[in-house]
Amino acid sequence: MKVGIVGANGYSGAELIRLLLQHPYASIEVLISNSTTGSLLTEQYPQFQDIIHMKLDTFNINEIASRVELLFFATPSGVANKIIPLCLEKGIKCIDLSGDFRLRNGDDYVHWYGFEHENVEYLSKAVYGLAEYNEEKIRNSQLIANPGCFPTATLLGLLPALQGEWIDPNSIIIDGKTGVSGAGRKPKVGSLFSEVNENVNAYKIGHHQHIPEIEQSIFDVTGNKVNISFTTHLIPMTRGIMCTMYTKLVKKGTIDEVHQYYEDIFKDSEFVRVRPIGNIPATKEVYGSNYCDIGLYVDERTDRLIIVSVIDNLVKGASGQAIQNMNLVNGWDRSAGLAFAPIFP
């Protein structure tokens, strides 16, 4: 399949390139970057020298339509909603990593993202691309809204406990921690080395744009309307997300029973690994991979189920999951181009 990337000069775009170069069924035909149009990819990312020799082009729908069958959008929020409809009209399948089609209510974009959605009629046509939970809908979709990084880690950790009615849906407290690459490549004060190094910073308390996405997805899977408490922290590392979730148990069960339930839920999921009892995952253990690792602990003293979920924010939290969705759309092996071990240390 001939594919292209819009927003190829960002971290997620570069990660898409790295992963697609080893994909058995996809070839990169177009790289789009309006901010660095005309430059070589290797001017932005020298690691691709002698591997891929392509220029970064401007967005021209007629030219793109003649060259690709599928487009990935790794653009800043507020861009993809303007141009994806043009691509769909040309018969191009679209996978949006930006968040512009994750929420079904157009008004939510003003409140949570700070922009007016220009094509709200397409929100109902998008399929939410949480691959482990939406596989059949994804297979028949022309427009996939790739989940956010925090929602991916959070939902894969929480949904089994909610499905099994192990926990009180309104008791959920999520403590999220992310590496600096999650803030993107655009220079900003908060991402400077001297600001991040030896520092931990809580940000967007109570108004993170991933809150409605998580709550909407919980409702879609379980029918529970919930209000979560969600606080994110920026920590001094490049890649990785850890979400520690504190939930109130409402059904009596041992750690063995809860653990077995999770294993049964994910028994056919290549990229979700439920850790053995007593083994809690760390971000380094999924670094550079498409895995989500989950650790569980039943605190009998407080009647809480504590769930720890880790991913690489640029792979399972963005580009890897987008390729996983491309595989589903085309009926390919779900792990095509993604079957590699994490990098350690």
Short mmCIF file of C-alpha atoms in Angstrom, two decimals:
data_model
loop_
_atom_site.label_atom_id
_atom_site.label_comp_id
_atom_site.label_asym_id
_atom_site.label_seq_id
_atom_site.Cartn_x
_atom_site.Cartn_y
_atom_site.Cartn_z
CA MET A 1 0.00 0.00 0.00
CA LYS A 2 1.25 3.46 -0.90
CA VAL A 3 1.05 5.74 2.12
CA GLY A 4 1.90 9.31 3.05
CA ILE A 5 2.47 11.28 6.23
CA VAL A 6 1.15 14.78 6.86
CA GLY A 7 3.21 16.38 9.60
CA ALA A 8 6.30 14.33 8.85
CA ASN A 9 8.69 16.71 10.61
CA GLY A 10 7.35 16.08 14.14
CA TYR A 11 8.31 13.31 16.54
CA SER A 12 5.30 11.14 15.72
CA GLY A 13 5.90 11.70 12.01
CA ALA A 14 9.53 10.66 12.32
CA GLU A 15 8.51 7.60 14.32
CA LEU A 16 6.00 6.66 11.62
CA ILE A 17 8.81 6.84 9.07
CA ARG A 18 11.09 4.65 11.20
CA LEU A 19 8.42 1.99 11.64
CA LEU A 20 7.03 2.09 8.09
CA LEU A 21 10.50 1.59 6.60
CA GLN A 22 10.43 -1.97 7.93
CA HIS A 23 6.76 -2.68 7.19
CA PRO A 24 6.30 -5.59 4.76
CA TYR A 25 3.22 -4.23 2.98
CA ALA A 26 3.52 -0.41 3.01
CA SER A 27 5.74 2.02 1.12
CA ILE A 28 6.18 5.71 1.92
CA GLU A 29 5.36 7.81 -1.15
CA VAL A 30 4.68 11.30 0.24
CA LEU A 31 5.99 13.31 3.19
CA ILE A 32 4.16 16.57 3.93
CA SER A 33 5.34 19.41 6.16
CA ASN A 34 4.11 22.91 5.49
CA SER A 35 6.53 24.48 7.98
CA THR A 36 9.63 22.91 6.38
CA THR A 37 8.45 22.47 2.80
CA GLY A 38 11.23 21.95 0.27
CA SER A 39 13.85 20.71 2.70
CA LEU A 40 15.15 17.17 2.72
CA LEU A 41 13.94 14.87 5.45
CA THR A 42 17.58 14.33 6.42
CA GLU A 43 17.96 18.05 7.11
CA GLN A 44 15.36 17.64 9.85
CA TYR A 45 16.37 14.12 10.92
CA PRO A 46 19.96 13.18 9.98
CA GLN A 47 19.45 9.63 11.29
CA PHE A 48 17.70 8.79 8.00
CA GLN A 49 20.75 9.55 5.84
CA ASP A 50 21.35 6.80 3.24
CA ILE A 51 18.08 5.19 4.37
CA ILE A 52 15.39 7.41 2.87
CA HIS A 53 16.01 10.26 0.43
CA MET A 54 12.83 12.33 0.20
CA LYS A 55 11.85 15.98 0.26
CA LEU A 56 9.16 17.41 2.49
CA ASP A 57 6.30 18.65 0.30
CA THR A 58 3.41 21.05 0.75
CA PHE A 59 -0.16 19.76 0.94
CA ASN A 60 -1.75 19.49 -2.52
CA ILE A 61 -4.80 17.24 -2.46
CA ASN A 62 -4.88 16.51 -6.21
CA GLU A 63 -1.24 15.50 -6.33
CA ILE A 64 -1.49 13.45 -3.14
CA ALA A 65 -4.61 11.64 -4.36
CA SER A 66 -2.73 10.39 -7.41
CA ARG A 67 0.09 8.97 -5.31
CA VAL A 68 -1.27 7.43 -2.10
CA GLU A 69 -4.06 5.20 -0.82
CA LEU A 70 -3.74 6.04 2.87
CA LEU A 71 -2.60 9.10 4.81
CA PHE A 72 -1.39 9.43 8.37
CA PHE A 73 -1.97 12.82 10.01
CA ALA A 74 0.66 13.63 12.66
CA THR A 75 -0.30 17.29 12.75
CA PRO A 76 -0.92 19.71 15.61
CA SER A 77 -4.49 19.86 16.92
CA GLY A 78 -6.78 21.97 14.77
CA VAL A 79 -5.21 21.14 11.39
CA ALA A 80 -6.51 17.72 10.37
CA ASN A 81 -10.19 18.61 10.76
CA LYS A 82 -9.81 21.13 7.93
CA ILE A 83 -8.22 18.84 5.34
CA ILE A 84 -9.17 15.23 6.12
CA PRO A 85 -12.64 15.64 4.50
CA LEU A 86 -10.88 16.61 1.25
CA CYS A 87 -8.91 13.38 1.40
CA LEU A 88 -11.93 11.22 2.15
CA GLU A 89 -13.75 12.69 -0.84
CA LYS A 90 -10.82 11.52 -2.99
CA GLY A 91 -11.11 7.99 -1.61
CA ILE A 92 -8.01 8.20 0.59
CA LYS A 93 -8.18 6.35 3.89
CA CYS A 94 -7.12 8.54 6.82
CA ILE A 95 -5.63 7.80 10.23
CA ASP A 96 -5.56 10.90 12.41
CA LEU A 97 -3.06 10.98 15.29
CA SER A 98 -3.88 14.55 16.26
CA GLY A 99 -7.14 14.23 18.17
CA ASP A 100 -9.31 16.23 15.77
CA PHE A 101 -11.84 13.39 15.36
CA ARG A 102 -11.74 11.64 18.75
CA LEU A 103 -14.66 13.48 20.36
CA ARG A 104 -18.17 13.19 18.98
CA ASN A 105 -19.47 16.54 20.25
CA GLY A 106 -18.11 19.43 18.20
CA ASP A 107 -18.62 21.89 21.08
CA ASP A 108 -16.14 19.90 23.16
CA TYR A 109 -13.33 21.03 20.87
CA VAL A 110 -13.87 24.65 21.83
CA HIS A 111 -13.83 23.83 25.53
CA TRP A 112 -11.05 21.21 25.68
CA TYR A 113 -8.86 21.94 22.63
CA GLY A 114 -9.44 25.65 22.12
CA PHE A 115 -10.49 25.62 18.47
CA GLU A 116 -13.70 25.55 16.45
CA HIS A 117 -14.11 22.24 14.60
CA GLU A 118 -14.78 23.01 10.95
CA ASN A 119 -16.29 19.68 9.88
CA VAL A 120 -18.39 18.41 12.78
CA GLU A 121 -20.47 16.22 10.45
CA TYR A 122 -17.43 13.95 10.08
CA LEU A 123 -17.12 13.30 13.82
CA SER A 124 -19.82 10.62 13.64
CA LYS A 125 -18.03 8.96 10.72
CA ALA A 126 -14.75 8.49 12.57
CA VAL A 127 -14.00 5.22 14.36
CA TYR A 128 -12.04 5.43 17.59
CA GLY A 129 -8.86 3.46 17.00
CA LEU A 130 -8.29 1.69 20.31
CA ALA A 131 -7.28 -1.44 18.47
CA GLU A 132 -7.82 -3.96 21.28
CA TYR A 133 -11.42 -2.85 21.80
CA ASN A 134 -12.67 -1.62 18.41
CA GLU A 135 -11.18 -4.09 15.97
CA GLU A 136 -14.27 -4.89 13.90
CA LYS A 137 -15.29 -1.25 13.44
CA ILE A 138 -11.72 -0.30 12.55
CA ARG A 139 -11.58 -2.96 9.84
CA ASN A 140 -14.44 -1.28 7.98
CA SER A 141 -13.44 2.35 8.51
CA GLN A 142 -12.20 5.03 6.14
CA LEU A 143 -11.42 7.47 8.97
CA ILE A 144 -9.72 6.35 12.17
CA ALA A 145 -9.24 8.62 15.17
CA ASN A 146 -6.04 7.31 16.71
CA PRO A 147 -6.29 7.45 20.53
CA GLY A 148 -4.18 9.83 22.56
CA CYS A 149 -1.15 8.56 24.45
CA PHE A 150 -2.58 8.96 27.97
CA PRO A 151 -5.98 7.51 26.98
CA THR A 152 -4.29 4.46 25.45
CA ALA A 153 -2.43 3.63 28.65
CA THR A 154 -5.39 4.53 30.85
CA LEU A 155 -8.13 2.70 28.95
CA LEU A 156 -6.19 -0.52 28.45
CA GLY A 157 -5.56 -0.56 32.17
CA LEU A 158 -9.07 0.40 33.33
CA LEU A 159 -11.53 -1.14 30.90
CA PRO A 160 -11.23 -4.77 32.03
CA ALA A 161 -11.89 -3.80 35.66
CA LEU A 162 -14.93 -1.79 34.54
CA GLN A 163 -16.21 -4.53 32.24
CA GLY A 164 -15.97 -7.09 35.02
CA GLU A 165 -17.70 -4.69 37.44
CA TRP A 166 -14.80 -5.05 39.84
CA ILE A 167 -14.61 -1.32 40.61
CA ASP A 168 -16.79 1.73 41.28
CA PRO A 169 -16.76 3.71 37.98
CA ASN A 170 -16.88 7.02 39.85
CA SER A 171 -13.95 6.23 42.11
CA ILE A 172 -11.27 6.49 39.42
CA ILE A 173 -8.18 8.58 40.14
CA ILE A 174 -5.47 8.59 37.46
CA ASP A 175 -1.91 9.73 38.08
CA GLY A 176 -0.19 10.10 34.70
CA LYS A 177 3.50 10.69 34.04
CA THR A 178 5.04 11.38 30.62
CA GLY A 179 8.39 11.98 29.00
CA VAL A 180 9.21 15.26 27.30
CA SER A 181 8.70 14.01 23.73
CA GLY A 182 4.96 14.06 24.45
CA ALA A 183 5.13 17.86 24.23
CA GLY A 184 6.26 17.67 20.59
CA ARG A 185 9.26 19.11 18.80
CA LYS A 186 8.23 22.76 18.70
CA PRO A 187 10.55 24.74 21.02
CA LYS A 188 8.88 25.97 24.22
CA VAL A 189 10.16 27.07 27.60
CA GLY A 190 8.61 24.16 29.49
CA SER A 191 10.54 21.65 27.37
CA LEU A 192 13.98 23.21 27.80
CA PHE A 193 16.58 20.93 29.40
CA SER A 194 17.15 23.30 32.30
CA GLU A 195 13.40 23.41 32.99
CA VAL A 196 12.83 19.64 32.81
CA ASN A 197 16.05 18.20 34.25
CA GLU A 198 15.86 17.27 37.94
CA ASN A 199 12.28 18.49 38.01
CA VAL A 200 8.73 17.07 38.08
CA ASN A 201 5.87 19.28 36.99
CA ALA A 202 2.11 18.71 37.32
CA TYR A 203 0.25 20.37 34.45
CA LYS A 204 -3.24 20.94 33.03
CA ILE A 205 -4.86 19.89 36.30
CA GLY A 206 -8.60 19.53 35.74
CA HIS A 207 -8.57 20.63 32.11
CA HIS A 208 -6.37 18.18 30.19
CA GLN A 209 -7.79 17.57 26.70
CA HIS A 210 -7.65 13.80 27.21
CA ILE A 211 -10.23 13.85 30.02
CA PRO A 212 -13.34 13.83 27.75
CA GLU A 213 -11.73 11.22 25.49
CA ILE A 214 -11.21 8.84 28.41
CA GLU A 215 -14.70 9.43 29.80
CA GLN A 216 -16.33 9.02 26.37
CA SER A 217 -14.48 5.74 25.76
CA ILE A 218 -15.43 4.33 29.15
CA PHE A 219 -19.08 5.09 28.37
CA ASP A 220 -18.82 3.47 24.91
CA VAL A 221 -17.48 0.21 26.30
CA THR A 222 -19.32 -0.05 29.61
CA GLY A 223 -22.32 2.29 29.44
CA ASN A 224 -21.05 4.05 32.56
CA LYS A 225 -21.05 7.85 32.57
CA VAL A 226 -18.09 8.74 34.75
CA ASN A 227 -16.21 11.76 36.01
CA ILE A 228 -12.55 10.88 36.43
CA SER A 229 -9.84 12.66 38.38
CA PHE A 230 -6.86 12.92 36.05
CA THR A 231 -3.56 14.66 36.75
CA THR A 232 -0.57 14.57 34.41
CA HIS A 233 3.08 15.12 35.27
CA LEU A 234 6.06 15.95 33.08
CA ILE A 235 9.14 14.05 34.20
CA PRO A 236 12.79 14.22 33.04
CA MET A 237 12.91 11.42 30.47
CA THR A 238 12.51 11.39 26.69
CA ARG A 239 9.96 8.64 26.10
CA GLY A 240 7.39 6.78 28.08
CA ILE A 241 4.09 7.06 29.93
CA MET A 242 3.09 5.54 33.23
CA CYS A 243 -0.49 5.76 34.42
CA THR A 244 -1.17 4.63 37.99
CA MET A 245 -4.89 4.23 38.58
CA TYR A 246 -6.53 4.08 42.00
CA THR A 247 -10.00 2.53 42.06
CA LYS A 248 -12.46 1.37 44.73
CA LEU A 249 -13.28 -2.34 44.67
CA VAL A 250 -17.01 -3.10 44.78
CA LYS A 251 -16.76 -6.84 44.17
CA LYS A 252 -14.84 -9.05 46.52
CA GLY A 253 -12.03 -10.86 44.81
CA THR A 254 -8.47 -11.93 45.32
CA ILE A 255 -5.56 -10.67 43.27
CA ASP A 256 -5.49 -14.11 41.62
CA GLU A 257 -9.08 -13.70 40.42
CA VAL A 258 -8.59 -10.15 39.15
CA HIS A 259 -5.33 -11.11 37.46
CA GLN A 260 -6.94 -14.11 35.74
CA TYR A 261 -9.78 -11.88 34.50
CA TYR A 262 -7.29 -9.49 32.90
CA GLU A 263 -5.39 -12.36 31.30
CA ASP A 264 -8.63 -13.71 29.83
CA ILE A 265 -9.56 -10.28 28.42
CA PHE A 266 -6.20 -9.82 26.69
CA LYS A 267 -5.39 -13.42 25.79
CA ASP A 268 -5.60 -12.68 22.05
CA SER A 269 -3.99 -9.22 22.18
CA GLU A 270 -0.44 -9.33 20.85
CA PHE A 271 0.55 -5.98 22.32
CA VAL A 272 -0.95 -6.03 25.82
CA ARG A 273 1.09 -7.91 28.38
CA VAL A 274 -0.42 -8.55 31.81
CA ARG A 275 2.51 -8.89 34.19
CA PRO A 276 2.70 -11.76 36.69
CA ILE A 277 1.31 -11.10 40.15
CA GLY A 278 3.76 -9.01 42.15
CA ASN A 279 5.52 -7.71 39.04
CA ILE A 280 4.89 -4.01 38.34
CA PRO A 281 6.05 -2.66 34.94
CA ALA A 282 8.40 0.26 34.31
CA THR A 283 8.46 2.55 31.28
CA LYS A 284 11.93 1.38 30.21
CA GLU A 285 10.54 -2.12 29.75
CA VAL A 286 8.36 -1.05 26.80
CA TYR A 287 10.75 1.60 25.40
CA GLY A 288 10.66 1.81 21.59
CA SER A 289 7.97 -0.88 21.31
CA ASN A 290 4.24 -1.19 20.66
CA TYR A 291 3.58 -2.98 23.95
CA CYS A 292 1.35 -1.89 26.79
CA ASP A 293 2.35 -3.62 30.02
CA ILE A 294 -0.11 -3.78 32.93
CA GLY A 295 0.55 -4.53 36.59
CA LEU A 296 -2.16 -5.15 39.20
CA TYR A 297 -2.33 -4.89 42.97
CA VAL A 298 -5.30 -5.52 45.25
CA ASP A 299 -4.91 -3.48 48.43
CA GLU A 300 -7.01 -5.42 50.93
CA ARG A 301 -6.42 -2.82 53.65
CA THR A 302 -8.16 -0.05 51.68
CA ASP A 303 -10.32 -2.19 49.33
CA ARG A 304 -8.64 -0.65 46.30
CA LEU A 305 -7.50 -2.08 43.00
CA ILE A 306 -4.35 -0.29 41.87
CA ILE A 307 -3.54 -0.59 38.17
CA VAL A 308 -0.20 0.43 36.65
CA SER A 309 -0.07 0.76 32.85
CA VAL A 310 3.03 1.71 30.83
CA ILE A 311 3.58 2.47 27.14
CA ASP A 312 6.02 4.25 24.86
CA ASN A 313 4.11 7.45 24.07
CA LEU A 314 5.51 7.69 20.52
CA VAL A 315 4.83 4.06 19.59
CA LYS A 316 1.82 2.45 21.28
CA GLY A 317 0.68 5.95 22.22
CA ALA A 318 0.89 7.29 18.67
CA SER A 319 2.67 5.91 15.58
CA GLY A 320 2.77 2.22 16.47
CA GLN A 321 -0.94 2.12 17.24
CA ALA A 322 -1.60 4.01 13.98
CA ILE A 323 0.24 1.27 12.06
CA GLN A 324 -1.64 -1.37 14.07
CA ASN A 325 -4.84 0.29 12.86
CA MET A 326 -3.55 0.38 9.27
CA ASN A 327 -2.98 -3.37 9.53
CA LEU A 328 -6.57 -3.89 10.69
CA VAL A 329 -8.00 -1.68 7.93
CA ASN A 330 -6.23 -3.77 5.30
CA GLY A 331 -6.83 -7.20 6.81
CA TRP A 332 -3.12 -7.78 7.36
CA ASP A 333 -1.47 -9.55 10.26
CA ARG A 334 -2.15 -7.30 13.26
CA SER A 335 1.52 -7.28 14.22
CA ALA A 336 2.92 -6.61 10.73
CA GLY A 337 5.83 -4.17 11.00
CA LEU A 338 5.51 -4.02 14.78
CA ALA A 339 6.81 -7.38 16.01
CA PHE A 340 9.98 -6.17 17.70
CA ALA A 341 11.18 -6.25 21.28
CA PRO A 342 11.58 -3.16 23.46
CA ILE A 343 14.96 -1.42 23.68
CA PHE A 344 16.76 -1.87 27.00
CA PRO A 345 18.43 -0.24 28.84
#
